[in-house]
PDB file of C-alpha atoms in Angstrom:
ATOM      1  CA  MET A   1      14.943 286.150 318.045  1.00  0.00           C
ATOM      2  CA  LEU A   2      16.064 288.291 315.110  1.00  0.00           C
ATOM      3  CA  LYS A   3      17.235 285.181 313.279  1.00  0.00           C
ATOM      4  CA  ASN A   4      13.793 283.578 313.706  1.00  0.00           C
ATOM      5  CA  MET A   5      12.066 286.711 312.459  1.00  0.00           C
ATOM      6  CA  LEU A   6      14.311 286.825 309.396  1.00  0.00           C
ATOM      7  CA  MET A   7      13.655 283.136 308.706  1.00  0.00           C
ATOM      8  CA  ALA A   8       9.894 283.686 309.030  1.00  0.00           C
ATOM      9  CA  ALA A   9      10.069 286.683 306.685  1.00  0.00           C
ATOM     10  CA  ALA A  10      12.099 284.721 304.123  1.00  0.00           C
ATOM     11  CA  LEU A  11       9.659 281.820 304.307  1.00  0.00           C
ATOM     12  CA  GLY A  12       6.744 284.205 303.857  1.00  0.00           C
ATOM     13  CA  VAL A  13       8.331 285.728 300.759  1.00  0.00           C
ATOM     14  CA  LEU A  14       8.911 282.261 299.285  1.00  0.00           C
ATOM     15  CA  VAL A  15       5.328 281.182 299.949  1.00  0.00           C
ATOM     16  CA  VAL A  16       3.868 284.358 298.470  1.00  0.00           C
ATOM     17  CA  GLY A  17       6.206 284.155 295.471  1.00  0.00           C
ATOM     18  CA  THR A  18       5.219 280.563 294.795  1.00  0.00           C
ATOM     19  CA  GLY A  19       1.530 281.422 295.095  1.00  0.00           C
ATOM     20  CA  CYS A  20       1.874 284.345 292.706  1.00  0.00           C
ATOM     21  CA  HIS A  21       3.757 282.220 290.192  1.00  0.00           C
ATOM     22  CA  ARG A  22       1.066 279.541 290.333  1.00  0.00           C
ATOM     23  CA  ASN A  23      -1.690 282.131 289.886  1.00  0.00           C
ATOM     24  CA  THR A  24       0.154 283.726 286.988  1.00  0.00           C
ATOM     25  CA  ARG A  25       0.653 280.360 285.271  1.00  0.00           C
ATOM     26  CA  GLU A  26      -2.988 279.385 285.795  1.00  0.00           C
ATOM     27  CA  SER A  27      -4.130 282.763 284.536  1.00  0.00           C
ATOM     28  CA  ALA A  28      -1.979 282.399 281.429  1.00  0.00           C
ATOM     29  CA  GLU A  29      -3.371 278.899 280.829  1.00  0.00           C
ATOM     30  CA  ASN A  30      -6.905 280.252 281.165  1.00  0.00           C
ATOM     31  CA  ASP A  31      -6.116 283.085 278.748  1.00  0.00           C
ATOM     32  CA  VAL A  32      -4.765 280.630 276.180  1.00  0.00           C
ATOM     33  CA  GLU A  33      -7.829 278.414 276.576  1.00  0.00           C
ATOM     34  CA  ARG A  34     -10.177 281.375 276.128  1.00  0.00           C
ATOM     35  CA  ALA A  35      -8.267 282.539 273.062  1.00  0.00           C
ATOM     36  CA  ALA A  36      -8.483 279.063 271.545  1.00  0.00           C
ATOM     37  CA  GLU A  37     -12.233 278.955 272.184  1.00  0.00           C
ATOM     38  CA  LYS A  38     -12.688 282.389 270.590  1.00  0.00           C
ATOM     39  CA  THR A  39     -10.641 281.307 267.569  1.00  0.00           C
ATOM     40  CA  GLU A  40     -12.710 278.142 267.231  1.00  0.00           C
ATOM     41  CA  ASP A  41     -15.948 280.115 267.502  1.00  0.00           C
ATOM     42  CA  ALA A  42     -14.740 282.618 264.900  1.00  0.00           C
ATOM     43  CA  ALA A  43     -13.790 279.795 262.531  1.00  0.00           C
ATOM     44  CA  GLU A  44     -17.211 278.179 262.962  1.00  0.00           C
ATOM     45  CA  ASP A  45     -18.932 281.517 262.335  1.00  0.00           C
ATOM     46  CA  ALA A  46     -16.833 282.091 259.216  1.00  0.00           C
ATOM     47  CA  GLY A  47     -17.676 278.587 257.983  1.00  0.00           C
ATOM     48  CA  ASP A  48     -21.372 279.255 258.549  1.00  0.00           C
ATOM     49  CA  GLU A  49     -21.117 282.546 256.644  1.00  0.00           C
ATOM     50  CA  ILE A  50     -19.383 280.834 253.717  1.00  0.00           C
ATOM     51  CA  LYS A  51     -22.010 278.096 253.662  1.00  0.00           C
ATOM     52  CA  ASP A  52     -24.841 280.644 253.720  1.00  0.00           C
ATOM     53  CA  THR A  53     -23.220 282.692 250.953  1.00  0.00           C
ATOM     54  CA  ALA A  54     -22.731 279.593 248.804  1.00  0.00           C
ATOM     55  CA  GLU A  55     -26.362 278.554 249.309  1.00  0.00           C
ATOM     56  CA  GLU A  56     -27.588 282.033 248.380  1.00  0.00           C
ATOM     57  CA  ALA A  57     -25.413 282.043 245.274  1.00  0.00           C
ATOM     58  CA  GLY A  58     -26.747 278.605 244.335  1.00  0.00           C
ATOM     59  CA  ASP A  59     -30.321 279.810 244.799  1.00  0.00           C
ATOM     60  CA  GLU A  60     -29.641 282.862 242.624  1.00  0.00           C
ATOM     61  CA  ILE A  61     -28.106 280.701 239.883  1.00  0.00           C
ATOM     62  CA  GLU A  62     -31.066 278.336 240.089  1.00  0.00           C
ATOM     63  CA  ASP A  63     -33.519 281.234 239.875  1.00  0.00           C
ATOM     64  CA  ALA A  64     -31.641 282.717 236.907  1.00  0.00           C
ATOM     65  CA  THR A  65     -31.634 279.425 234.997  1.00  0.00           C
ATOM     66  CA  ASP A  66     -35.326 278.773 235.669  1.00  0.00           C
ATOM     67  CA  ASP A  67     -36.363 281.773 233.581  1.00  0.00           C
TER      68      ASP A  67
END
């Protein structure tokens, strides 16, 4: 009886440990994916800002040379 209880407890610990490891790994994968998406979004935003700044500078140069 005691042996069966110990076996059941050991099996329970293994199952819970495996589940926690899987959840931790999946959580880490999700965190990496989210970080990559945020980095990509930030790069796109920076590219848009550079493009807008370049267009504004071009417009100012054009306006200055029109006079």
